[in-house]
Every structure is written in C-alpha cells, then in structure tokens.
N, CA and C of each residue as an Amber inpcrd file, in Angstrom:
protein
   207
  83.8980000  45.9490000 -72.7470000  83.8490000  45.7230000 -74.0660000
  85.2840000  45.2460000 -74.6990000  86.0410000  45.7460000 -74.6540000
  87.7860000  45.9130000 -75.4010000  88.0660000  44.5040000 -74.3370000
  87.8450000  44.9170000 -72.7590000  88.6760000  43.3630000 -72.0410000
  88.1340000  42.4450000 -72.2620000  86.9330000  42.8500000 -72.2320000
  86.4420000  40.8660000 -73.1910000  87.0460000  40.6900000 -74.4040000
  86.9320000  41.2470000 -75.4660000  87.7430000  40.8720000 -76.1490000
  89.2540000  40.3920000 -75.8550000  90.1660000  40.3140000 -75.1760000
  91.4370000  40.9110000 -74.9220000  91.1090000  39.1670000 -74.0490000
  90.8800000  39.5040000 -73.1510000  90.7580000  38.3560000 -71.9420000
  89.6950000  36.7700000 -71.5020000  89.7420000  36.0140000 -72.2100000
  89.0090000  34.1860000 -72.1500000  88.3150000  34.9030000 -70.9610000
  88.9130000  35.0980000 -69.5720000  87.8750000  34.7550000 -68.7790000
  86.6360000  35.9600000 -68.2200000  86.8060000  36.8700000 -69.0750000
  86.0510000  38.0540000 -68.9510000  84.9850000  37.6310000 -69.7920000
  85.0920000  37.4500000 -71.4840000  84.2520000  37.0340000 -71.9890000
  83.6150000  35.5990000 -71.6200000  83.6980000  34.8330000 -70.8630000
  83.1570000  34.2310000 -70.6020000  81.9620000  34.7460000 -69.7260000
  82.3990000  36.3180000 -68.0680000  81.7990000  36.6620000 -67.3950000
  80.6450000  37.4430000 -68.8430000  80.6240000  37.8940000 -69.5190000
  79.7070000  38.7710000 -70.4990000  79.3640000  37.3540000 -70.3270000
  79.4060000  36.3340000 -71.3150000  78.2220000  35.7760000 -71.7650000
  77.2550000  34.8390000 -70.5800000  77.7640000  34.8640000 -69.6500000
  77.0330000  34.2790000 -68.2740000  76.1890000  36.2520000 -67.9150000
  76.8270000  36.2170000 -68.1380000  75.5980000  38.0750000 -67.0760000
  74.5950000  38.5340000 -68.8490000  74.8240000  37.8990000 -70.1830000
  73.6770000  37.7100000 -70.9640000  72.8870000  36.7260000 -70.4570000
  73.7130000  35.1950000 -70.0170000  72.5430000  34.4730000 -70.1350000
  71.6190000  34.7310000 -69.0600000  72.2460000  35.2360000 -67.8700000
  71.7750000  35.5060000 -66.8680000  70.3820000  36.9310000 -66.7620000
  70.7520000  37.7540000 -67.5000000  69.9060000  38.5160000 -67.8290000
  68.7190000  38.2990000 -68.5650000  68.7500000  36.9700000 -69.3860000
  67.9740000  36.8250000 -70.1360000  66.9710000  36.0870000 -69.3700000
  67.9620000  34.5970000 -68.4610000  67.1660000  34.1320000 -67.1770000
  65.7600000  35.3230000 -66.2930000  66.2940000  36.8100000 -66.0970000
  65.2990000  37.3530000 -64.8110000  64.6810000  38.2220000 -65.7280000
  64.9840000  38.3440000 -67.2430000  63.6320000  38.8840000 -67.5950000
  62.3950000  37.2050000 -67.4760000  63.5130000  36.3680000 -68.3370000
  62.0850000  35.2530000 -67.4360000  61.2970000  34.6410000 -66.3130000
  62.3400000  34.8390000 -65.5750000  61.2920000  34.7650000 -64.3500000
  60.7120000  35.5820000 -63.9960000  60.9300000  37.1040000 -64.8270000
  59.6550000  38.1760000 -63.5790000  58.5040000  38.0870000 -65.0760000
  58.7760000  37.6190000 -66.0670000  57.3410000  37.0060000 -66.8520000
  56.3240000  35.7380000 -66.7530000  57.6580000  35.0610000 -65.0600000
  56.4470000  34.3320000 -65.3690000  56.0390000  34.3630000 -63.8160000
  56.1270000  35.8050000 -63.6610000  55.0780000  35.3110000 -61.7400000
  53.6270000  34.9560000 -61.8040000  53.7340000  34.2760000 -60.6080000
  52.2340000  33.5330000 -60.8620000  51.4070000  34.4770000 -60.1150000
  50.7750000  34.4120000 -59.6840000  49.6560000  35.4700000 -58.8300000
  49.3860000  34.8880000 -57.3000000  49.2090000  36.6350000 -57.2450000
  49.3430000  36.3400000 -55.5370000  48.9800000  35.1200000 -54.9240000
  47.3530000  34.4110000 -55.1290000  46.6050000  33.4200000 -54.7370000
  47.3040000  32.1940000 -54.8440000  47.9580000  31.9930000 -55.9930000
  49.1720000  31.1080000 -55.5910000  50.6780000  30.2780000 -54.6500000
  50.2440000  31.1710000 -53.7670000  51.4760000  30.9240000 -52.5210000
  52.0910000  29.8710000 -53.0820000  52.1580000  28.8050000 -52.8130000
  53.0880000  27.7150000 -53.0580000  54.4680000  28.4010000 -54.6920000
  53.5810000  28.1720000 -55.1210000  53.7480000  29.0020000 -56.5550000
  54.8270000  30.2910000 -56.2370000  54.3030000  31.2940000 -55.8580000
  55.2860000  32.4170000 -55.5160000  56.2470000  32.1510000 -54.4540000
  56.4800000  31.5750000 -54.1450000  57.0500000  30.7950000 -52.5350000
  58.5910000  30.3450000 -53.3370000  57.7190000  29.5470000 -55.0070000
  58.9610000  28.9130000 -55.4550000  59.1720000  29.9010000 -56.7360000
  58.2890000  31.0340000 -56.6090000  59.5180000  32.0870000 -57.4400000
  60.1690000  33.2110000 -57.0520000  59.6450000  33.2080000 -55.3930000
  60.4330000  34.0270000 -54.7750000  62.1120000  33.6850000 -54.7260000
  62.1630000  32.1570000 -54.6150000  63.6110000  31.5300000 -53.9610000
  63.8340000  31.5670000 -54.9440000  63.7650000  30.9220000 -56.7870000
  63.9520000  31.3290000 -57.9640000  64.7360000  32.8880000 -58.1170000
  64.1950000  33.6560000 -57.0740000  64.6400000  35.0400000 -57.7380000
  65.5930000  35.0820000 -56.6060000  66.4090000  35.0470000 -55.7170000
  66.7360000  34.8010000 -54.5220000  67.9910000  34.6180000 -55.1780000
  67.6300000  33.4070000 -55.8620000  69.1700000  32.3090000 -56.6940000
  69.4730000  33.4480000 -58.2290000  69.0400000  34.0110000 -58.6200000
  69.4970000  34.9060000 -59.7790000  69.7520000  35.9820000 -58.7150000
  69.3800000  36.4230000 -58.0960000  70.2160000  36.9840000 -57.1580000
  71.5550000  37.7320000 -56.7780000  71.8080000  35.9490000 -56.7050000
  72.7630000  35.8160000 -55.8860000  73.7580000  35.6100000 -57.1130000
  73.7750000  34.7070000 -57.8830000  74.2620000  34.3140000 -59.2730000
  74.5580000  36.1550000 -59.8440000  73.4350000  37.1950000 -59.7020000
  74.1020000  38.0850000 -59.9420000  75.1770000  38.9980000 -59.3260000
  75.2880000  38.6830000 -58.4610000  76.3780000  39.5490000 -57.2800000
  78.0130000  38.6100000 -57.2210000  77.6250000  36.9350000 -57.5900000
  78.5810000  36.2460000 -57.7720000  79.3460000  36.6770000 -59.2340000
  78.6350000  36.9610000 -60.3550000  79.5340000  37.9010000 -61.2770000
  79.5160000  38.9940000 -61.3880000  79.1240000  39.2350000 -60.7690000
  80.1890000  41.0880000 -60.0670000  81.0160000  40.5640000 -59.6450000
  81.4700000  40.3840000 -58.2610000  81.9400000  39.9080000 -57.5820000
  83.4130000  39.2390000 -58.8170000  83.0230000  38.1890000 -59.5830000
  83.8620000  37.8360000 -60.1130000  84.8230000  38.8390000 -61.1890000
  83.6090000  39.7560000 -61.7110000  84.0350000  40.5810000 -63.1650000
  85.0960000  41.3890000 -62.0460000  85.1440000  41.8980000 -61.0480000
  85.6210000  43.1990000 -60.5680000  87.0080000  42.4680000 -60.4860000
  86.9010000  41.1240000 -60.0440000  88.7620000  40.0980000 -59.9010000
  89.1540000  40.3570000 -61.0040000  88.7900000  39.7400000 -62.2830000
  89.1510000  39.6960000 -63.0050000  89.0710000  41.1910000 -63.7830000
  88.9370000  42.2600000 -63.8230000  89.1200000  43.3220000 -64.4570000
  90.6870000  44.1740000 -63.9010000  90.1710000  43.3160000 -62.3940000
  91.6000000  44.0430000 -61.5800000  92.8350000  43.4310000 -61.7750000
  92.7340000  42.5470000 -61.8950000  93.8260000  41.4280000 -62.0000000
  94.1050000  42.0120000 -63.5940000  93.5200000  42.4330000 -64.6730000
  94.2100000  42.2380000 -65.7850000  94.4310000  44.2460000 -66.2530000
  95.0350000  44.9370000 -65.0770000  95.5180000  45.8380000 -64.8140000
  97.2590000  45.6600000 -65.4500000
C-alpha cells in the first residue's frame, strides 16, 4: 500500500483492482438460472472478460512494482 501512495501508476492499479472486485461481486450476484442457456452463455463470457482484466492488472502491478525498485 505504501508503494501505491508514492507511485501514481500503482495507485491507479489499486483503484482499478477495487473496481474490478466490485464488478466481480456484481457478476456473481447476477448468475442466471441454468435453464436460461443464452443468458448463462453471456454471463460466462462476461466472467472470462473479468478474468482477463484481473490478469492484465496483476501483470501491470508486477511491472510497476518491479520498476519502482
């Protein structure tokens, strides 16, 4: 957290991470019933997009923190 306060890029990543966590929780709450196959397909697609965003944020965080050493 100290690095986030010193480095604007890291602070931006922290904010993005929090927003993504809220999006993930919202996504979980909206899981459609199993019999709604098209809605479930869209829901799973959205989940994969969130997975990809979380991976990108982790990679960027590692890059920023390694660069700050």
